[in-house]
Short mmCIF file of C-alpha atoms in Angstrom, two decimals:
data_model
loop_
_atom_site.label_atom_id
_atom_site.label_comp_id
_atom_site.label_asym_id
_atom_site.label_seq_id
_atom_site.Cartn_x
_atom_site.Cartn_y
_atom_site.Cartn_z
CA UNK I 1 84.03 8.40 47.04
CA UNK I 2 81.36 6.82 45.15
CA UNK I 3 77.74 6.77 46.11
CA UNK I 4 75.64 3.80 45.23
CA UNK I 5 71.87 4.02 45.26
CA UNK I 6 69.81 1.05 45.96
CA UNK I 7 66.99 0.67 43.51
CA UNK I 8 65.37 -2.31 45.12
CA UNK I 9 63.13 -0.13 47.28
CA UNK I 10 61.76 1.77 44.21
CA UNK I 11 61.03 -1.40 42.24
CA UNK I 12 59.33 -3.13 45.08
CA UNK I 13 56.82 -0.27 45.51
CA UNK I 14 55.40 -0.50 41.88
CA UNK I 15 54.02 -4.03 42.02
CA UNK I 16 52.75 -4.05 38.37
CA UNK I 17 50.70 -0.82 38.39
CA UNK I 18 51.84 0.05 34.84
CA UNK I 19 50.59 -3.30 33.56
CA UNK I 20 47.13 -2.78 35.07
CA UNK I 21 46.88 0.76 33.69
CA UNK I 22 47.92 -0.37 30.21
CA UNK I 23 45.43 -3.29 30.29
CA UNK I 24 42.58 -0.95 31.29
CA UNK I 25 43.60 1.43 28.50
CA UNK I 26 43.64 -1.46 25.97
CA UNK I 27 40.17 -2.56 27.17
CA UNK I 28 38.80 0.96 26.64
CA UNK I 29 40.31 1.10 23.13
CA UNK I 30 38.82 -2.33 22.31
CA UNK I 31 35.35 -1.21 23.44
CA UNK I 32 35.60 1.99 21.37
CA UNK I 33 36.74 0.00 18.32
CA UNK I 34 33.92 -2.55 18.67
CA UNK I 35 31.33 0.24 19.06
CA UNK I 36 32.68 1.99 15.95
CA UNK I 37 32.47 -1.22 13.91
CA UNK I 38 28.90 -1.83 15.09
CA UNK I 39 27.92 1.73 14.20
CA UNK I 40 29.49 1.46 10.74
CA UNK I 41 27.71 -1.85 10.11
CA UNK I 42 24.37 -0.35 11.16
CA UNK I 43 24.86 2.66 8.90
CA UNK I 44 25.70 0.36 5.98
CA UNK I 45 22.50 -1.64 6.58
CA UNK I 46 20.43 1.54 6.77
CA UNK I 47 21.89 2.80 3.50
CA UNK I 48 21.16 -0.55 1.83
CA UNK I 49 17.57 -0.52 3.09
CA UNK I 50 17.06 3.06 1.91
CA UNK I 51 18.36 2.08 -1.54
CA UNK I 52 16.05 -0.96 -1.59
CA UNK I 53 13.00 1.16 -0.72
CA UNK I 54 13.95 3.76 -3.35
CA UNK I 55 14.16 1.01 -5.99
CA UNK I 56 10.72 -0.26 -4.93
CA UNK I 57 9.31 3.28 -5.16
CA UNK I 58 10.71 3.79 -8.66
CA UNK I 59 9.29 0.41 -9.74
CA UNK I 60 5.83 1.34 -8.40
CA UNK I 61 6.06 4.66 -10.29
CA UNK I 62 6.85 2.76 -13.50
CA UNK I 63 3.74 0.62 -13.00
CA UNK I 64 1.62 3.75 -12.46
CA UNK I 65 2.94 5.25 -15.71
CA UNK I 66 2.07 2.06 -17.61
CA UNK I 67 -1.46 2.05 -16.12
CA UNK I 68 -1.91 5.72 -17.10
CA UNK I 69 -0.78 4.89 -20.64
CA UNK I 70 -3.36 2.11 -20.73
CA UNK I 71 -6.10 4.48 -19.51
CA UNK I 72 -5.16 7.10 -22.10
CA UNK I 73 -5.96 4.67 -24.95
CA UNK I 74 -9.18 5.13 -26.92
CA UNK I 75 -10.70 1.99 -25.48
CA UNK I 76 -9.96 0.39 -22.14
CA UNK I 77 -10.89 -3.28 -21.97
CA UNK I 78 -13.88 -4.61 -20.06
CA UNK I 79 -13.73 -4.22 -16.30
CA UNK I 80 -14.64 -7.82 -15.62
CA UNK I 81 -12.12 -8.80 -12.97
CA UNK I 82 -9.44 -10.08 -15.31
CA UNK I 83 -6.21 -8.54 -16.60
CA UNK I 84 -6.02 -6.18 -13.63
CA UNK I 85 -9.31 -4.41 -14.54
CA UNK I 86 -11.99 -4.27 -11.83
CA UNK I 87 -15.19 -2.42 -10.97
CA UNK I 88 -15.53 -0.57 -7.73
CA UNK I 89 -18.71 -1.83 -6.09
CA UNK I 90 -20.16 0.09 -3.17
CA UNK I 91 -21.87 -3.00 -1.76
CA UNK I 92 -19.26 -5.16 0.03
CA UNK I 93 -21.52 -8.21 -0.27
CA UNK I 94 -21.54 -8.02 -4.08
CA UNK I 95 -20.20 -11.40 -5.23
CA UNK I 96 -19.42 -10.53 -8.84
CA UNK I 97 -15.84 -11.38 -9.85
CA UNK I 98 -15.45 -7.91 -11.32
CA UNK I 99 -15.94 -6.40 -7.83
CA UNK I 100 -13.25 -8.49 -6.10
CA UNK I 101 -10.06 -6.51 -6.58
CA UNK I 102 -7.08 -8.23 -4.94
CA UNK I 103 -5.73 -7.00 -1.64
CA UNK I 104 -2.43 -5.15 -2.05
CA UNK I 105 -1.01 -6.92 1.03
CA UNK I 106 -1.21 -10.31 -0.68
CA UNK I 107 2.14 -10.62 -2.42
CA UNK I 108 0.76 -13.14 -4.89
CA UNK I 109 0.31 -12.09 -8.50
CA UNK I 110 -3.26 -13.33 -8.82
CA UNK I 111 -5.42 -10.59 -10.30
CA UNK I 112 -2.63 -8.06 -10.84
CA UNK I 113 -1.31 -6.93 -14.21
CA UNK I 114 2.47 -7.18 -14.29
CA UNK I 115 4.48 -4.70 -16.35
CA UNK I 116 6.49 -6.08 -19.24
CA UNK I 117 9.42 -8.30 -18.35
CA UNK I 118 12.68 -6.45 -17.67
CA UNK I 119 10.99 -3.04 -17.67
CA UNK I 120 12.60 -2.25 -14.34
CA UNK I 121 16.12 -3.62 -13.88
CA UNK I 122 17.61 -4.83 -10.61
CA UNK I 123 14.37 -5.65 -8.77
CA UNK I 124 13.38 -8.98 -7.26
CA UNK I 125 10.00 -8.94 -9.02
CA UNK I 126 8.58 -6.74 -11.78
CA UNK I 127 6.01 -4.18 -10.55
CA UNK I 128 2.30 -4.75 -11.04
CA UNK I 129 -0.94 -2.77 -10.89
CA UNK I 130 -4.72 -2.92 -10.90
CA UNK I 131 -7.22 -0.40 -12.28
CA UNK I 132 -10.63 0.03 -10.67
CA UNK I 133 -13.38 1.87 -12.53
CA UNK I 134 -15.09 4.02 -9.93
CA UNK I 135 -17.94 5.99 -11.55
CA UNK I 136 -18.92 7.61 -14.80
CA UNK I 137 -20.69 10.97 -14.79
CA UNK I 138 -22.14 13.28 -17.39
CA UNK I 139 -19.78 16.20 -17.91
CA UNK I 140 -21.51 19.22 -16.40
CA UNK I 141 -19.22 21.60 -18.28
CA UNK I 142 -20.06 20.16 -21.74
CA UNK I 143 -21.90 22.30 -24.26
CA UNK I 144 -25.67 21.86 -24.02
CA UNK I 145 -26.24 22.14 -27.77
CA UNK I 146 -24.03 19.19 -28.64
CA UNK I 147 -25.54 16.01 -30.06
CA UNK I 148 -23.56 13.81 -27.71
CA UNK I 149 -23.35 14.18 -23.99
CA UNK I 150 -19.73 14.09 -22.88
CA UNK I 151 -18.88 11.85 -19.93
CA UNK I 152 -16.15 11.73 -17.33
CA UNK I 153 -14.94 8.45 -15.88
CA UNK I 154 -12.93 8.10 -12.70
CA UNK I 155 -10.46 5.33 -11.96
CA UNK I 156 -8.31 4.30 -9.03
CA UNK I 157 -4.92 2.85 -9.98
CA UNK I 158 -3.00 0.91 -7.35
CA UNK I 159 0.56 -0.19 -8.09
CA UNK I 160 3.13 -2.25 -6.21
CA UNK I 161 6.87 -2.03 -6.70
CA UNK I 162 9.56 -4.28 -5.28
CA UNK I 163 13.18 -3.58 -4.40
CA UNK I 164 16.28 -5.63 -5.06
CA UNK I 165 15.24 -7.94 -2.22
CA UNK I 166 11.75 -9.26 -1.62
CA UNK I 167 11.62 -7.50 1.77
CA UNK I 168 10.83 -4.08 0.28
CA UNK I 169 7.45 -3.37 -1.29
CA UNK I 170 6.03 0.10 -1.99
CA UNK I 171 2.33 0.57 -2.78
CA UNK I 172 1.12 3.71 -4.58
CA UNK I 173 -2.41 4.73 -5.49
CA UNK I 174 -3.69 7.52 -7.70
CA UNK I 175 -7.04 8.75 -8.99
CA UNK I 176 -7.33 9.18 -12.75
CA UNK I 177 -10.01 11.23 -14.57
CA UNK I 178 -10.73 10.35 -18.17
CA UNK I 179 -12.86 12.43 -20.51
CA UNK I 180 -14.39 15.84 -19.89
CA UNK I 181 -12.18 18.90 -19.53
#
């Protein structure tokens, strides 16, 4: 004798539960995939921005080196407010052109000395700098029996470097002592 099982009662009790479970599982996988893509995109942007800032920093360093080379020359041109050479004036109301060093936030090139063309490759704009003569003092450590009194001059050099896009700008400033020991 043969036994026959009726499967209609088993099939009627499922009512598509496997389809719902698989759709929920696919939704979870889609959300995880989208979050992973968003995270990877964000990391790529952060790496690009870090590279851009590093390029701007290196460009600003190159401008500082060029300004130091200029200050190490025997004669540094007149600090008259042109060619990136300015005087530091303690009185903010002083109207002399030589006392009006440009603001580093102004991205314009007016008043800045730009390094030679193509000195720094891969940047949106070549770096630039200004030199401000602060004060000149008699060298207190100079020999008293000398015919000439030795002097020390102090300068502030401010440089700006740009990255591969114009969104990154790094500003560096150093103090430079010339003369004396």
